[in-house]
């Protein structure tokens, strides 16, 4: 078996620091279970605010929503851009939920940061080194998704880029990797959770939506992630999934999300109370 030397890593390794707890407007990530939920994309004010209210009512801690969408096809909906960010600002005001939103261009970082509680770097940009360096100087926490073709070591090197620019607040998000399997959209590498907890002090969360790409698998894999020790879940919810402009097949309805939240909180409490006896 290949030895993991991780020889170029410094700041990201667990041996060098205490567990990082990222705090955004009073919400912690890195202790307990933090749930970030919302639509794939900001499509309109009504759609975003209605979905935001629903996820808040179900107990979500933060709102997600993309205003800049990195789409495979140039002809697909690319997001509302600045108007999407303004809508997210309104949703933040109405619900009190801090906002996670993606930035895809280094030139946009400074002004996107004004609208975001957390800046997301998506799977396609994990190794966009100029973007990583730029967000390292953004003054905002970064949610760094795993590249769909990347090893844990490559991923940790990307976090190291951000840390080395002086930004200590990074959340790692496993969102599935490409394998030969085609039934699921990607293969969720749940082992990344305990593996990263061995290697790094950074919080690690799971995205059951983009990893499975299948509605029926989202709840079981979210629960499995909690059992594996995830610090959080990032999940797509849409007020009317059938109308979604992006990822319509895999968004939970507000009702489905509510049901899942009850189970997630219950399992998380069970795990944290030490009621699950590991010996
Ligand atoms: C997203 O979370 O909106 C997204 C585009 O995810 P990923 O980068 O994991 O595909
Ligand atoms: Mn999506």
Coordinates of N, CA, C and O in Angstrom, one line a residue, residues 78 219 226 242:
X78 N -26.9 30.0 -16.5 CA -25.6 30.3 -15.9 C -25.7 31.0 -14.5 O -24.7 31.4 -13.9
X219 N -31.4 10.8 1.6 CA -31.6 10.6 3.0 C -30.7 9.6 3.6 O -30.0 9.8 4.6
X226 N -23.6 11.3 8.9 CA -23.6 11.6 10.3 C -23.0 10.5 11.1 O -22.2 10.7 12.0
X242 N -39.7 20.3 -9.5 CA -39.9 20.1 -11.0 C -39.7 21.3 -11.8 O -39.5 21.3 -13.0

